[in-house]
């Protein structure tokens, strides 16, 4: 089976500044794949490239067989995105937030859109919160609702930007379990940007580590292998919570 996302020799510069260069890796269907690294290494930049919000300076990305450069609209139909803050509309209920994607991108009647939104919210454990506003629920529930919205159109790929950011350890662990349950139930591919080591070790099949100083990819593989066998000082420091030597 071909990779669902293929990144080949991708670079990104802004004027004289190089964010990363010659990054290459594949993401397999059904994986939970984590992109990690320190601040300024290009995690969010790479995520924007995959979605098609930012054109790479050089290199090529394909998503579900479509070129991001040549067929970005087809690419976006295969991807659901959960933004770091959740990015829910504060004046809309959780149900309305999830149903909005269906209103914009389908011709379904309102009753059908609302029923699908209820199903998606139930999938993430929010069946009893459909009529609440984002301000009336916890941070963890906002993240879950944002995942439900990303699932609204049944995309084969989910991109999650810092899903555990700002959450307590118990809520974060519950979100990790949810990601694995959704992957197993739906067969979707999850691409997760995070620097939360417990979450990485809990959910990632494989991960790619970017480094600002190296201006690119410094590690690729299962997190347990990187933790046990890494020789790069930055990789060892990250996975063992040490100060780089």
XYZ file of N, CA and C in Angstrom:
735
model
N 0.844 -1.190 0.000
C 0.000 0.000 0.000
C 0.886 1.250 0.000
N 0.637 2.195 -0.900
C 1.475 3.392 -0.945
C 1.250 4.274 0.274
N 2.242 5.104 0.609
C 2.056 6.028 1.744
C 0.902 6.979 1.487
N 0.210 7.366 2.556
C -0.904 8.306 2.390
C -0.394 9.744 2.302
N 0.774 10.006 2.893
C 1.446 11.295 2.756
C 2.905 11.034 2.425
N 3.400 11.693 1.405
C 4.798 11.543 1.003
C 5.436 12.924 0.915
N 6.510 13.112 1.646
C 7.231 14.381 1.693
C 8.625 14.128 1.146
N 8.983 14.859 0.076
C 10.226 14.588 -0.626
C 11.049 15.864 -0.789
N 12.212 15.886 -0.129
C 13.197 16.967 -0.283
C 12.564 18.344 -0.110
N 11.738 18.483 0.905
C 10.995 19.724 1.113
C 11.828 20.702 1.938
N 11.873 21.931 1.462
C 12.575 23.010 2.155
C 11.648 24.205 2.289
N 11.936 25.033 3.295
C 11.184 26.272 3.448
C 12.121 27.375 3.920
N 12.168 28.443 3.158
C 12.927 29.625 3.549
C 12.015 30.834 3.521
N 12.348 31.822 4.356
C 11.694 33.119 4.346
C 12.798 34.153 4.212
N 12.981 34.658 2.998
C 14.096 35.560 2.752
C 15.403 34.821 2.996
N 16.300 35.398 3.791
C 17.577 34.721 4.056
C 17.497 33.626 5.118
N 16.342 33.500 5.754
C 16.208 32.555 6.876
C 15.725 31.199 6.388
N 16.470 30.152 6.724
C 16.077 28.781 6.402
C 15.386 28.165 7.607
N 14.148 27.717 7.418
C 13.426 27.036 8.497
C 13.856 25.577 8.552
N 13.798 24.908 7.421
C 14.345 23.549 7.283
C 14.635 23.307 5.818
N 15.434 22.260 5.554
C 15.807 21.957 4.179
C 15.890 20.450 3.975
N 15.495 20.038 2.786
C 15.635 18.650 2.317
C 15.018 17.629 3.275
N 13.815 17.935 3.753
C 13.103 17.013 4.645
C 12.350 15.987 3.802
N 12.534 14.706 4.122
C 11.864 13.626 3.399
C 11.405 12.551 4.375
N 10.145 12.157 4.282
C 9.640 10.979 4.982
C 8.258 10.646 4.443
N 7.795 9.435 4.735
C 6.461 8.985 4.352
C 5.636 8.728 5.598
N 4.331 8.880 5.461
C 3.386 8.527 6.515
C 2.454 7.467 5.954
N 2.327 6.359 6.669
C 1.561 5.220 6.179
C 0.087 5.327 6.581
N -0.812 4.747 5.796
C -2.236 4.759 6.160
C -2.476 4.123 7.527
N -3.283 4.763 8.345
C -3.634 4.213 9.653
C -2.623 4.472 10.748
N -1.545 5.164 10.440
C -0.552 5.494 11.465
C -1.012 6.650 12.348
N -0.499 6.659 13.571
C -0.449 7.886 14.353
C 0.998 8.361 14.258
N 1.192 9.435 13.518
C 2.528 9.935 13.214
C 2.692 11.289 13.884
N 3.747 11.437 14.665
C 3.967 12.658 15.428
C 5.127 13.449 14.831
N 4.908 14.752 14.658
C 5.961 15.682 14.270
C 6.339 16.471 15.513
N 7.618 16.416 15.891
C 8.038 17.029 17.142
C 9.327 17.804 16.951
N 9.669 18.555 17.983
C 10.890 19.349 17.970
C 10.704 20.605 18.789
N 11.796 21.323 19.015
C 11.754 22.529 19.821
C 11.123 23.698 19.087
N 10.959 24.795 19.800
C 10.368 25.993 19.216
C 11.217 26.488 18.047
N 10.549 26.879 16.973
C 11.243 27.432 15.826
C 11.830 26.425 14.869
N 11.557 25.127 15.099
C 12.152 24.101 14.240
C 11.370 23.890 12.945
N 10.125 24.384 12.892
C 9.359 24.266 11.659
C 8.193 23.294 11.709
N 7.777 22.870 12.898
C 6.668 21.916 13.001
C 5.395 22.473 12.367
N 5.022 23.661 12.797
C 3.791 24.263 12.269
C 3.942 24.632 10.798
N 5.146 25.021 10.402
C 5.404 25.325 8.992
C 5.157 24.094 8.132
N 5.670 22.949 8.576
C 5.470 21.711 7.824
C 3.994 21.341 7.771
N 3.287 21.547 8.874
C 1.856 21.262 8.891
C 1.123 22.133 7.871
N 1.473 23.403 7.806
C 0.863 24.302 6.825
C 1.170 23.861 5.395
N 2.364 23.343 5.167
C 2.710 22.843 3.834
C 1.846 21.645 3.462
N 1.629 20.735 4.405
C 0.826 19.546 4.130
C -0.607 19.927 3.789
N -1.152 20.911 4.510
C -2.523 21.349 4.262
C -2.631 22.129 2.959
N -1.525 22.719 2.531
C -1.552 23.553 1.334
C -1.708 25.026 1.631
N -1.512 25.425 2.897
C -1.580 26.832 3.256
C -0.274 27.564 2.957
N 0.806 26.798 2.782
C 2.120 27.374 2.526
C 2.816 26.540 1.460
N 3.219 27.181 0.391
C 3.896 26.481 -0.697
C 5.371 26.290 -0.342
N 5.892 25.061 -0.387
C 7.309 24.848 -0.079
C 8.214 25.629 -1.025
N 9.335 26.087 -0.492
C 10.320 26.750 -1.343
C 10.843 25.789 -2.396
N 11.019 24.534 -1.999
C 11.409 23.487 -2.942
C 10.935 22.151 -2.400
N 10.936 21.143 -3.269
C 10.474 19.822 -2.882
C 9.022 19.589 -3.249
N 8.513 18.430 -2.849
C 7.174 18.035 -3.281
C 6.473 17.237 -2.192
N 5.178 17.500 -2.031
C 4.346 16.781 -1.060
C 3.135 16.220 -1.782
N 2.850 14.940 -1.566
C 1.611 14.344 -2.058
C 0.803 13.847 -0.869
N -0.502 14.035 -0.951
C -1.431 13.614 0.100
C -2.543 12.815 -0.560
N -2.685 11.555 -0.138
C -3.700 10.657 -0.708
C -3.631 10.638 -2.239
N -2.415 10.664 -2.769
C -2.211 10.589 -4.206
C -2.313 11.907 -4.942
N -2.607 12.998 -4.230
C -2.754 14.311 -4.858
C -1.556 15.197 -4.530
N -1.071 15.925 -5.512
C 0.007 16.881 -5.295
C -0.534 18.118 -4.582
N 0.111 18.478 -3.464
C -0.308 19.681 -2.759
C -0.091 20.915 -3.625
N 0.955 20.899 -4.418
C 1.261 22.042 -5.277
C 0.260 22.178 -6.420
N -0.115 21.040 -7.022
C -0.912 21.087 -8.247
C -2.405 20.884 -8.033
N -2.792 20.308 -6.894
C -4.208 19.956 -6.707
C -4.607 20.141 -5.251
N -4.425 21.364 -4.742
C -4.600 21.605 -3.318
C -6.052 21.401 -2.877
N -7.024 21.694 -3.742
C -8.418 21.516 -3.345
C -8.736 20.043 -3.101
N -8.197 19.163 -3.935
C -8.394 17.730 -3.732
C -7.731 17.281 -2.438
N -6.562 17.839 -2.137
C -5.859 17.503 -0.901
C -6.703 17.879 0.312
N -7.257 19.078 0.289
C -7.997 19.564 1.461
C -9.260 18.767 1.723
N -9.810 18.114 0.714
C -10.985 17.272 0.917
C -10.646 15.986 1.665
N -9.363 15.657 1.746
C -8.947 14.428 2.426
C -8.500 14.672 3.866
N -8.501 15.930 4.302
C -7.892 16.289 5.585
C -8.885 17.012 6.490
N -8.905 16.607 7.760
C -9.586 17.367 8.801
C -8.544 17.913 9.750
N -8.734 19.146 10.220
C -7.713 19.813 11.029
C -8.292 20.231 12.383
N -7.545 19.914 13.444
C -7.830 20.438 14.769
C -6.740 21.442 15.115
N -7.119 22.720 15.255
C -6.146 23.754 15.547
C -5.814 23.758 17.031
N -4.649 24.349 17.356
C -4.114 24.255 18.707
C -5.085 24.737 19.777
N -5.733 25.849 19.570
C -6.641 26.392 20.583
C -8.046 25.807 20.496
N -8.274 24.934 19.525
C -9.618 24.443 19.250
C -10.293 25.253 18.166
N -10.160 26.594 18.256
C -10.678 27.522 17.237
C -12.172 27.332 16.979
N -12.924 27.043 18.046
C -14.375 26.966 17.910
C -14.961 28.376 17.905
N -16.117 28.532 17.271
C -16.817 29.810 17.281
C -17.563 29.960 18.605
N -17.200 31.009 19.352
C -17.723 31.150 20.704
C -19.214 31.393 20.786
N -19.812 31.933 19.731
C -21.244 32.226 19.749
C -22.099 31.054 19.295
N -21.469 29.938 18.950
C -22.181 28.764 18.443
C -22.031 27.611 19.430
N -23.062 26.799 19.556
C -22.976 25.610 20.397
C -21.992 24.612 19.789
N -21.635 23.611 20.578
C -20.755 22.574 20.051
C -21.383 21.898 18.836
N -22.689 21.649 18.904
C -23.391 21.041 17.769
C -23.286 21.934 16.534
N -23.519 23.217 16.710
C -23.474 24.141 15.582
C -22.071 24.252 15.007
N -21.060 24.203 15.866
C -19.684 24.252 15.397
C -19.357 23.065 14.500
N -19.781 21.883 14.910
C -19.491 20.683 14.122
C -20.325 20.663 12.845
N -21.576 21.080 12.942
C -22.459 21.068 11.772
C -22.065 22.110 10.731
N -21.302 23.121 11.144
C -20.941 24.183 10.215
C -20.166 23.657 9.011
N -19.232 22.751 9.243
C -18.467 22.191 8.127
C -19.382 21.491 7.129
N -20.396 20.818 7.631
C -21.345 20.131 6.752
C -22.197 21.136 5.985
N -22.513 22.264 6.632
C -23.302 23.290 5.950
C -22.515 23.929 4.813
N -21.219 24.092 5.026
C -20.376 24.758 4.027
C -20.046 23.824 2.860
N -19.785 22.560 3.153
C -19.213 21.679 2.139
C -20.163 20.605 1.604
N -21.407 20.561 2.108
C -22.357 19.575 1.585
C -23.691 20.258 1.302
N -24.556 19.528 0.626
C -25.913 20.009 0.347
C -26.944 19.324 1.239
N -26.493 18.735 2.321
C -27.402 18.019 3.211
C -28.388 18.970 3.876
N -29.616 18.523 4.122
C -30.569 19.359 4.863
C -30.122 19.521 6.309
N -30.661 20.533 6.968
C -30.234 20.872 8.329
C -30.404 19.707 9.289
N -31.490 18.967 9.168
C -31.734 17.854 10.096
C -30.646 16.798 9.968
N -30.239 16.510 8.731
C -29.189 15.516 8.507
C -27.845 16.029 9.032
N -27.567 17.315 8.800
C -26.310 17.886 9.295
C -26.234 17.795 10.817
N -27.333 18.116 11.475
C -27.338 18.080 12.934
C -27.197 16.659 13.464
N -27.820 15.709 12.779
C -27.705 14.313 13.215
C -26.270 13.814 13.087
N -25.621 14.146 11.978
C -24.215 13.761 11.805
C -23.353 14.430 12.873
N -23.613 15.710 13.150
C -22.846 16.418 14.173
C -23.021 15.755 15.544
N -24.241 15.304 15.854
C -24.468 14.599 17.116
C -23.663 13.301 17.174
N -23.615 12.596 16.067
C -22.857 11.338 16.015
C -21.374 11.605 16.245
N -20.843 12.640 15.586
C -19.420 12.950 15.742
C -19.106 13.374 17.172
N -19.972 14.166 17.767
C -19.743 14.574 19.159
C -19.839 13.381 20.098
N -20.744 12.455 19.819
C -20.828 11.240 20.637
C -19.553 10.409 20.510
N -18.957 10.404 19.321
C -17.709 9.649 19.103
C -16.593 10.128 20.023
N -16.612 11.426 20.339
C -15.541 11.974 21.175
C -15.989 12.157 22.623
N -17.110 11.549 22.984
C -17.553 11.562 24.374
C -18.309 12.805 24.797
N -18.925 13.515 23.836
C -19.626 14.761 24.167
C -21.110 14.702 23.827
N -21.700 13.537 23.907
C -23.122 13.409 23.567
C -23.999 14.274 24.462
N -23.590 14.497 25.689
C -24.396 15.281 26.611
C -24.101 16.772 26.610
N -23.223 17.211 25.710
C -22.805 18.622 25.726
C -23.107 19.339 24.423
N -23.968 18.770 23.599
C -24.152 19.305 22.242
C -24.714 20.723 22.236
N -25.483 21.085 23.241
C -26.132 22.399 23.253
C -25.375 23.443 24.062
N -24.188 23.094 24.516
C -23.388 24.035 25.299
C -22.488 24.867 24.395
N -22.180 26.086 24.858
C -21.232 26.939 24.157
C -19.798 26.580 24.570
N -18.806 26.914 23.741
C -17.419 26.620 24.123
C -17.019 27.175 25.482
N -17.529 28.351 25.844
C -17.190 28.950 27.135
C -17.801 28.195 28.308
N -18.751 27.310 28.032
C -19.443 26.588 29.095
C -18.865 25.199 29.336
N -17.801 24.847 28.615
C -17.192 23.533 28.786
C -15.711 23.690 29.113
N -15.092 22.601 29.534
C -13.680 22.629 29.917
C -12.777 22.692 28.684
N -11.496 22.970 28.938
C -10.524 22.999 27.848
C -10.414 21.666 27.133
N -10.470 20.583 27.894
C -10.410 19.256 27.278
C -11.615 18.985 26.396
N -12.779 19.457 26.820
C -13.991 19.266 26.015
C -13.945 20.107 24.741
N -13.342 21.297 24.825
C -13.163 22.108 23.620
C -12.285 21.365 22.616
N -11.203 20.747 23.102
C -10.323 19.992 22.196
C -11.074 18.815 21.574
N -11.884 18.138 22.362
C -12.652 17.010 21.832
C -13.665 17.485 20.776
N -14.316 18.612 21.052
C -15.263 19.152 20.080
C -14.553 19.556 18.787
N -13.338 20.082 18.915
C -12.566 20.448 17.728
C -12.204 19.213 16.915
N -11.929 18.106 17.587
C -11.669 16.855 16.870
C -12.943 16.376 16.172
N -14.088 16.503 16.866
C -15.362 16.116 16.242
C -15.605 16.933 14.984
N -15.310 18.233 15.038
C -15.485 19.062 13.842
C -14.542 18.619 12.727
N -13.316 18.257 13.073
C -12.368 17.774 12.069
C -12.847 16.477 11.426
N -13.644 15.704 12.177
C -14.167 14.425 11.681
C -15.453 14.579 10.875
N -16.009 15.770 10.824
C -17.363 15.960 10.296
C -17.550 15.407 8.894
N -16.556 15.570 8.038
C -16.676 15.143 6.638
C -16.026 13.791 6.374
N -15.739 13.052 7.443
C -15.136 11.714 7.345
C -13.842 11.704 6.539
N -12.897 12.594 6.835
C -11.636 12.604 6.092
C -10.774 11.403 6.485
N -9.953 10.905 5.564
C -9.064 9.805 5.911
C -7.847 10.236 6.722
N -7.595 11.562 6.786
C -6.430 12.087 7.477
C -6.876 13.162 8.460
N -6.388 13.070 9.696
C -6.647 14.084 10.714
C -5.315 14.707 11.117
N -5.227 16.030 11.058
C -4.056 16.764 11.522
C -4.410 17.460 12.828
N -3.679 17.158 13.886
C -3.945 17.728 15.206
C -2.752 18.560 15.636
N -2.971 19.857 15.869
C -1.895 20.756 16.257
C -1.915 20.959 17.768
N -0.931 20.385 18.441
C -0.775 20.497 19.897
C -2.077 20.165 20.633
N -2.614 18.955 20.460
C -3.896 18.637 21.096
C -3.862 18.663 22.617
N -2.689 18.420 23.220
C -2.615 18.373 24.680
C -2.193 19.685 25.307
N -1.931 20.698 24.494
C -1.434 21.970 25.027
C -2.424 22.572 26.021
N -1.931 22.918 27.199
C -2.757 23.574 28.205
C -3.644 22.654 29.011
N -3.514 21.347 28.823
C -4.370 20.415 29.548
C -3.617 19.782 30.715
N -4.346 19.436 31.766
C -3.729 18.738 32.889
C -3.392 17.310 32.481
N -2.509 16.620 33.220
C -2.062 15.283 32.809
C -3.186 14.263 32.651
N -4.210 14.323 33.497
C -5.293 13.347 33.412
C -6.126 13.588 32.154
N -6.464 14.846 31.906
C -7.228 15.177 30.705
C -6.426 14.856 29.445
N -5.128 15.145 29.499
C -4.250 14.856 28.371
C -4.202 13.358 28.083
N -4.117 12.548 29.126
C -4.089 11.087 28.933
C -5.403 10.604 28.336
N -6.530 11.206 28.740
C -7.815 10.843 28.160
C -7.883 11.185 26.682
N -7.282 12.299 26.316
C -7.258 12.687 24.904
C -6.373 11.740 24.102
N -5.272 11.304 24.696
C -4.413 10.310 24.029
C -5.204 9.026 23.750
N -5.955 8.569 24.737
C -6.759 7.352 24.547
C -7.789 7.555 23.445
N -8.389 8.733 23.409
C -9.386 9.025 22.379
C -8.774 8.945 20.985
N -7.589 9.505 20.807
C -6.927 9.457 19.503
C -6.719 8.012 19.055
N -6.248 7.178 19.957
C -6.024 5.767 19.592
C -7.340 5.054 19.310
N -8.372 5.353 20.097
C -9.682 4.723 19.867
C -10.256 5.130 18.515
N -10.117 6.406 18.162
C -10.630 6.869 16.873
C -9.841 6.259 15.724
N -8.538 6.178 15.879
C -7.725 5.545 14.832
C -8.169 4.102 14.600
N -8.371 3.368 15.705
C -8.758 1.967 15.577
C -10.177 1.827 15.032
N -11.087 2.697 15.444
C -12.484 2.591 15.025
C -12.690 3.049 13.589
N -11.981 4.095 13.183
C -12.228 4.715 11.882
C -11.193 4.344 10.831
N -10.040 3.855 11.269
C -8.969 3.550 10.317
C -8.313 4.790 9.754
N -8.512 5.923 10.384
C -7.954 7.185 9.883
C -6.474 7.283 10.232
N -5.786 8.111 9.492
C -4.393 8.437 9.760
C -4.347 9.730 10.559
N -3.590 9.727 11.656
C -3.454 10.920 12.484
C -2.029 11.459 12.373
N -1.925 12.738 12.063
C -0.643 13.440 12.088
C -0.746 14.460 13.208
N 0.097 14.305 14.206
C -0.016 15.093 15.432
C 1.257 15.907 15.632
N 1.101 17.214 15.811
C 2.223 18.065 16.195
C 2.171 18.249 17.702
N 3.233 17.859 18.393
C 3.264 18.010 19.846
C 4.698 17.941 20.339
N 4.928 18.497 21.530
C 6.216 18.329 22.201
C 6.014 17.654 23.558
N 4.795 17.147 23.797
C 4.470 16.502 25.073
C 4.989 15.065 25.058
N 6.092 14.806 25.764
C 6.740 13.501 25.705
C 5.833 12.355 26.144
N 5.063 12.477 27.236
C 4.182 11.358 27.604
C 3.189 11.006 26.494
N 2.650 12.014 25.832
C 1.707 11.756 24.737
C 2.409 11.085 23.556
N 3.604 11.550 23.235
C 4.354 10.960 22.126
C 4.579 9.468 22.379
N 5.027 9.137 23.570
C 5.298 7.730 23.894
C 4.016 6.908 23.944
N 2.890 7.550 24.266
C 1.621 6.826 24.394
C 0.954 6.562 23.053
N 1.058 7.496 22.107
C 0.218 7.377 20.904
C 0.979 7.140 19.615
N 2.247 7.513 19.540
C 2.924 7.538 18.241
C 3.361 6.153 17.777
N 2.984 5.796 16.548
C 3.600 4.632 15.903
C 5.013 4.994 15.466
N 5.148 6.178 14.866
C 6.451 6.707 14.481
C 6.430 8.221 14.662
N 7.603 8.802 14.684
C 7.669 10.247 14.781
C 8.855 10.781 13.986
N 8.748 12.038 13.613
C 9.822 12.756 12.931
C 10.193 13.942 13.800
N 11.482 14.085 14.075
C 11.946 15.183 14.911
C 12.709 16.191 14.068
N 12.268 17.448 14.123
C 12.944 18.541 13.442
C 13.782 19.313 14.451
N 14.835 19.950 13.959
C 15.701 20.729 14.837
C 16.084 22.030 14.151
N 15.915 23.149 14.865
C 16.184 24.460 14.273
C 17.656 24.640 13.944
N 18.543 24.189 14.827
C 19.978 24.368 14.589
C 20.443 23.555 13.392
N 19.923 22.342 13.277
C 20.292 21.490 12.145
C 19.552 21.868 10.872
N 18.522 22.695 11.013
C 17.696 23.143 9.888
C 17.077 21.963 9.134
N 16.574 20.993 9.901
C 15.945 19.877 9.215
C 15.634 18.708 10.110
N 15.471 17.564 9.479
C 15.085 16.319 10.152
C 16.304 15.682 10.808
N 16.198 15.373 12.114
C 17.324 14.734 12.801
C 16.979 13.342 13.326
N 15.707 12.957 13.282
C 15.342 11.616 13.754
C 14.023 11.192 13.136
N 13.918 9.900 12.839
C 12.695 9.333 12.273
C 12.576 7.889 12.739
N 11.442 7.543 13.368
C 11.237 6.168 13.778
C 10.289 6.050 14.945
N 10.067 4.825 15.445
C 9.211 4.642 16.620
C 9.819 5.344 17.836
N 9.004 5.990 18.648
C 9.557 6.750 19.776
C 10.336 5.900 20.770
N 9.895 4.667 20.995
C 10.623 3.805 21.932
C 12.032 3.523 21.422
N 12.172 3.326 20.116
C 13.496 3.094 19.536
C 14.371 4.333 19.656
N 13.772 5.510 19.393
C 14.547 6.737 19.501
C 14.976 6.995 20.941
N 14.115 6.693 21.867
C 14.445 6.886 23.288
C 15.594 5.966 23.705
N 15.564 4.718 23.217
C 16.552 3.728 23.649
C 17.868 3.822 22.879
N 17.811 4.223 21.599
C 18.982 4.042 20.744
C 19.526 5.316 20.102
N 18.934 6.456 20.372
C 19.371 7.671 19.689
C 20.822 8.008 20.037
N 21.552 8.470 19.021
C 22.923 8.927 19.230
C 23.045 10.445 19.092
N 22.112 11.076 18.365
C 22.134 12.527 18.239
C 21.875 13.151 19.609
N 22.703 14.100 20.045
C 22.538 14.689 21.385
C 21.173 15.313 21.625
N 20.614 15.979 20.615
C 19.312 16.609 20.793
C 18.203 15.576 20.920
N 18.290 14.510 20.154
C 17.278 13.450 20.227
C 17.354 12.755 21.580
N 18.565 12.427 22.014
C 18.741 11.791 23.326
C 18.217 12.685 24.441
N 18.526 13.969 24.353
C 18.086 14.894 25.397
C 16.571 14.988 25.442
N 15.934 15.050 24.276
C 14.475 15.183 24.239
C 13.804 13.965 24.843
N 14.178 12.777 24.379
C 13.470 11.574 24.793
C 13.842 11.102 26.202
N 14.913 11.628 26.742
C 15.309 11.257 28.105
C 15.208 12.434 29.067
N 14.624 13.550 28.591
C 14.390 14.745 29.405
C 15.677 15.186 30.082
N 16.710 15.352 29.266
C 18.011 15.761 29.749
C 18.427 17.082 29.096
N 19.431 17.717 29.654
C 20.040 18.878 29.024
C 21.007 18.389 27.957
N 20.937 18.907 26.722
C 21.853 18.449 25.678
C 23.315 18.628 26.088
N 24.127 17.642 25.773
C 25.553 17.700 26.102
C 26.331 18.345 24.953
